[in-house]
Each structure stands twice: as structure tokens, then as C-alpha cells.
């Protein structure tokens, strides 16, 4: 199976790029952030703070998270059968997700699920630790970055489109906080893998960043073909 790993901080362009690259290649788009968000929502609904590790382990054991690709390229997320695609993006979930995703028990069960999916499908997998921990042998690794102000502006516009009344200052402060927590945590912190290609999307349009990633995959694929490492070759059909 082929794994294309896309890591990077929040609002760096990962999700859009991963979704469109997956669409183009006919691969599954695996949004691991959505998994951590679903766990966070479940804990919040159960009134379970991150400190309560024993109760949390019990909850994790009973949790069923399902992803379903949608016709227009997105994916719906279900938590124990209920549709939570919108709810996992709520600002209160976003504020809590770094605390829950830093817990080793949460990471262990999510990584297990991610690897299982990667064994069964060709995937474009996006997250924070995909190239470093989840799929260290991924055939292609990208690390997306962008200036904080540009990332904040993207989130601002996204929230406006959802009919919310966002504050750019609050978004900047929350992005900084989440970057700090995701980068400094003990287990599987956000980090560029040594063999990942960095892509700065600050001034790139969406089609340009998708085109860039696809062109690198195409070039890498040719190189692999030329060295006759047939195990690593594939067709996108
Ligand atoms: O990509 P996102 O903003 O939806 O991710 C939400 C949070 O989930 C992010 O702040 C940290 C966590 N996360 C993680 O710890 N590891 C991943 N592979 C993906 C996300």
C-alpha cells in the first residue's frame, strides 16, 4: 500500500491539499486530526477531563469512530453512530483537542487505527506525527508551513463562511497556543521528519500547492520506477 504523509501546524493547508491530492490519485484521505477531535468531543460529552486517565481508558475502549468519504470529496465522521462532522470543528472542541491528543493512551489507540487503515488502503494521511511516528516508512512525506498571520486569516474566513463572528486576535492567540502545545508535548510532538519535504504555503494558492505536491509525487514515482523498486511503484487508477 502507498502512504503519502502530510504533516504541519493548524491551518497550514494540510486538509485541503490532502483532500485534493487524494481525490486526484484515487487514494483514501485520512484526516487524523478529525480522529483526535472525535475523541475530544466524546470526552467532553461524557464530562471527562484529560486528567482522569482510568475513566478515559474505559471510554476509549467503547468508542466507535467511523469515517465515510463523501461524494464531493470531504468525509463524514460518526461517533458511536451519531453524525459529528460539524461538531468536531466547534471552537470549544478546537480549544480542548491539544490536551486530549497529548495523552499517550489516546495516541496509542488512534495510531493503531491509523496503521490499520494504512494497511488496507492507499492513503493520503494528514496530521502532526504521520511522517515521524505513524508511518515512518511512508513513500512520500510533506511538511506544510505558513506564516501565522496568513494561517489566522484562513481560519477567520472559514469561520465567516460558517456564519460565526470571529476575532482575528483570538484566532492568532489560539493558533499560537495550539502550535506551542502540539510542538512541545512529550509524546509524538509536531515535527518535520528528516526525510520530509517542506512546503511553505504562505503565498501559494490552493491549486498551486496541490500541483506542487502532485508534481513531487510524480517525480518521485519516476525515480522509483527507474530504480526498479517495483514494490514501491503504483498507478493512480
Ligand atoms: O489538524 P487538526 O487541526 O484538525 O488537528 C486537531 C488537533 O489534533 C491538533 O491540534 C493536534 C491533534 N493531532 C495530533 O496530535 N496528531 C495528529 N496526527 C493529528 C492531530
XYZ file of C-alpha atoms and ligand atoms in Angstrom:
257
model
C 0.000 0.000 0.000
C 1.121 3.567 -0.643
C 1.212 6.216 2.071
C 1.572 9.922 1.374
C 2.176 11.701 4.686
C 1.263 15.371 5.077
C 2.139 16.977 8.410
C 2.188 20.547 9.653
C 0.635 23.014 12.086
C -3.032 24.060 12.098
C -4.215 25.995 9.039
C -1.029 25.346 7.073
C -3.086 23.978 4.174
C -2.846 20.274 5.072
C -6.504 19.323 4.879
C -7.277 20.993 1.578
C -4.086 19.701 -0.001
C -4.565 16.177 1.365
C -8.184 16.052 0.207
C -7.415 17.236 -3.329
C -4.276 15.108 -3.729
C -6.243 12.066 -2.539
C -9.042 12.876 -4.986
C -6.604 13.262 -7.859
C -4.829 9.985 -7.097
C -7.890 7.964 -6.143
C -6.467 7.373 -2.646
C -8.273 7.492 0.679
C -7.963 10.793 2.563
C -7.199 10.054 6.194
C -7.648 13.136 8.399
C -6.110 12.074 11.712
C -6.902 15.450 13.308
C -10.588 14.551 12.877
C -9.952 11.381 14.917
C -8.430 13.329 17.819
C -11.276 15.810 17.559
C -13.847 12.983 17.744
C -12.166 11.586 20.879
C -12.127 15.083 22.387
C -15.826 15.579 21.666
C -16.645 12.190 23.210
C -14.727 13.079 26.386
C -16.390 16.485 26.597
C -19.825 14.924 26.147
C -19.013 12.442 28.917
C -17.769 15.266 31.166
C -14.369 13.601 31.323
C -11.355 15.876 31.870
C -7.962 14.807 30.408
C -6.596 14.096 33.926
C -8.987 11.182 34.522
C -6.903 8.570 32.750
C -8.621 5.446 34.124
C -12.131 6.540 33.099
C -10.696 7.802 29.830
C -9.209 4.399 29.003
C -12.631 2.808 29.583
C -14.311 5.319 27.324
C -11.696 4.799 24.592
C -12.327 1.051 24.676
C -16.010 1.555 23.868
C -15.618 4.365 21.360
C -16.531 3.764 17.734
C -15.322 6.338 15.243
C -16.356 5.932 11.614
C -15.247 7.876 8.576
C -17.176 7.878 5.364
C -15.910 9.528 2.191
C -18.498 11.869 0.688
C -19.280 12.331 -2.990
C -17.886 15.895 -3.089
C -14.576 14.789 -1.616
C -14.985 15.515 2.094
C -15.675 12.926 4.730
C -18.384 12.497 7.311
C -17.459 11.464 10.838
C -19.644 9.410 13.151
C -19.140 8.913 16.837
C -20.921 5.812 18.179
C -23.283 6.093 15.220
C -24.093 9.826 15.543
C -23.025 12.251 12.861
C -20.459 14.686 14.350
C -18.802 16.093 11.204
C -19.706 19.681 12.160
C -19.481 19.329 15.929
C -15.834 18.207 15.947
C -14.905 21.580 14.340
C -16.634 23.633 17.059
C -14.380 26.273 18.689
C -14.757 24.667 22.157
C -13.576 21.306 20.752
C -10.673 23.041 18.970
C -9.597 24.648 22.259
C -9.530 21.285 24.069
C -8.134 18.960 21.419
C -4.430 19.539 22.135
C -4.857 18.482 25.770
C -6.595 15.200 24.901
C -4.375 14.383 21.924
C -1.272 14.718 24.123
C -2.363 11.703 26.219
C -0.370 8.527 25.442
C -3.457 6.267 25.756
C -5.382 8.353 23.246
C -2.454 8.375 20.826
C -1.899 4.656 21.137
C -5.435 3.731 20.149
C -5.646 6.305 17.346
C -2.265 5.319 15.853
C -3.335 1.663 15.892
C -6.453 2.569 13.930
C -4.478 4.766 11.510
C -1.954 1.995 10.781
C -4.754 -0.493 10.257
C -6.376 1.804 7.678
C -2.973 2.359 6.019
C -2.532 -1.397 5.671
C -5.811 -1.737 3.836
C -5.806 1.339 1.590
C -3.545 3.640 -0.374
C -3.831 6.794 1.716
C -3.039 10.453 1.872
C -2.688 10.771 5.613
C -2.546 14.194 7.290
C -1.676 15.095 10.853
C 1.194 16.092 13.126
C 3.194 12.869 13.545
C 2.419 10.906 10.395
C 5.896 11.061 8.848
C 7.713 10.726 12.191
C 5.670 8.125 14.113
C 2.627 6.682 12.415
C 4.117 5.885 9.012
C 7.894 6.487 9.259
C 8.314 4.420 6.045
C 5.781 6.440 4.034
C 6.822 6.646 0.384
C 6.219 10.410 0.292
C 6.390 12.911 3.126
C 5.478 16.585 3.067
C 5.639 19.152 5.842
C 3.419 22.182 5.245
C 4.093 25.511 6.910
C 2.740 29.073 6.538
C 3.103 32.390 8.353
C 0.956 32.711 11.464
C -0.945 35.766 10.171
C -1.831 34.044 6.919
C -2.960 30.928 8.776
C -5.104 33.072 11.079
C -6.659 34.851 8.100
C -7.585 31.472 6.564
C -9.346 30.400 9.780
C -11.011 33.823 10.045
C -12.504 33.495 6.553
C -13.529 29.908 7.212
C -15.438 30.965 10.333
C -17.075 33.888 8.499
C -18.301 31.437 5.867
C -19.838 29.363 8.659
C -21.796 32.415 9.831
C -19.705 32.887 13.003
C -18.377 36.250 14.219
C -14.650 35.567 14.541
C -11.991 37.821 16.080
C -8.624 37.752 14.337
C -6.798 38.439 17.648
C -8.471 35.459 19.324
C -7.677 33.210 16.364
C -3.999 34.268 16.415
C -3.753 33.644 20.177
C -5.439 30.231 19.885
C -3.300 29.135 16.940
C -0.151 30.141 18.839
C -1.296 28.219 21.894
C -2.138 25.084 19.885
C 1.182 25.273 17.960
C 3.011 25.504 21.285
C 1.120 22.602 22.864
C 1.399 20.362 19.783
C 5.121 21.100 19.338
C 6.209 20.852 22.963
C 4.251 17.798 24.096
C 6.197 14.761 25.244
C 4.609 12.104 23.021
C 4.811 12.382 19.219
C 5.163 16.171 19.005
C 4.580 18.101 15.812
C 7.898 17.870 13.980
C 9.195 17.733 10.437
C 10.508 14.244 9.599
C 14.155 14.321 8.445
C 13.128 12.971 5.053
C 10.024 15.170 4.600
C 9.884 17.901 2.007
C 8.929 21.299 3.466
C 6.314 23.296 1.547
C 5.688 26.912 2.539
C 2.105 27.713 1.516
C 2.157 31.360 2.714
C 1.934 32.806 -0.783
C 0.660 29.756 -2.657
C -2.877 29.403 -3.985
C -4.628 26.101 -3.304
C -4.253 24.855 -6.915
C -0.540 25.802 -6.790
C 0.158 23.879 -3.588
C -1.744 20.832 -4.799
C 0.068 20.976 -8.134
C 3.424 21.237 -6.360
C 2.766 18.198 -4.161
C 1.442 16.167 -7.102
C 4.479 17.072 -9.207
C 6.851 15.887 -6.461
C 4.941 12.621 -6.149
C 5.062 12.167 -9.892
C 8.806 12.891 -9.981
C 9.442 10.542 -7.041
C 7.393 7.859 -8.688
C 9.516 8.090 -11.847
C 12.683 7.849 -9.788
C 11.342 4.768 -8.027
C 10.353 3.236 -11.390
C 13.815 3.853 -12.752
C 15.490 2.040 -9.889
C 13.151 -0.944 -10.470
C 11.966 -0.991 -6.919
C 8.683 -2.410 -8.126
C 7.386 -2.808 -4.602
C 7.109 0.957 -4.419
C 5.567 1.652 -7.798
C 1.881 2.125 -8.411
C -0.619 3.581 -10.796
C -3.096 6.180 -9.654
C -6.035 4.467 -11.404
O -5.488 19.023 12.073
P -6.430 19.488 13.170
O -6.310 20.952 13.477
O -7.846 19.093 12.908
O -5.936 18.683 14.477
C -6.544 18.870 15.726
C -5.577 18.517 16.835
O -5.366 17.122 16.870
C -4.202 19.158 16.765
O -4.161 20.407 17.411
C -3.330 18.151 17.470
C -4.045 16.846 17.278
N -3.413 15.956 16.301
C -2.382 15.173 16.744
O -1.971 15.272 17.895
N -1.801 14.275 15.897
C -2.227 14.149 14.646
N -1.655 13.239 13.852
C -3.266 14.967 14.164
C -3.842 15.895 15.017
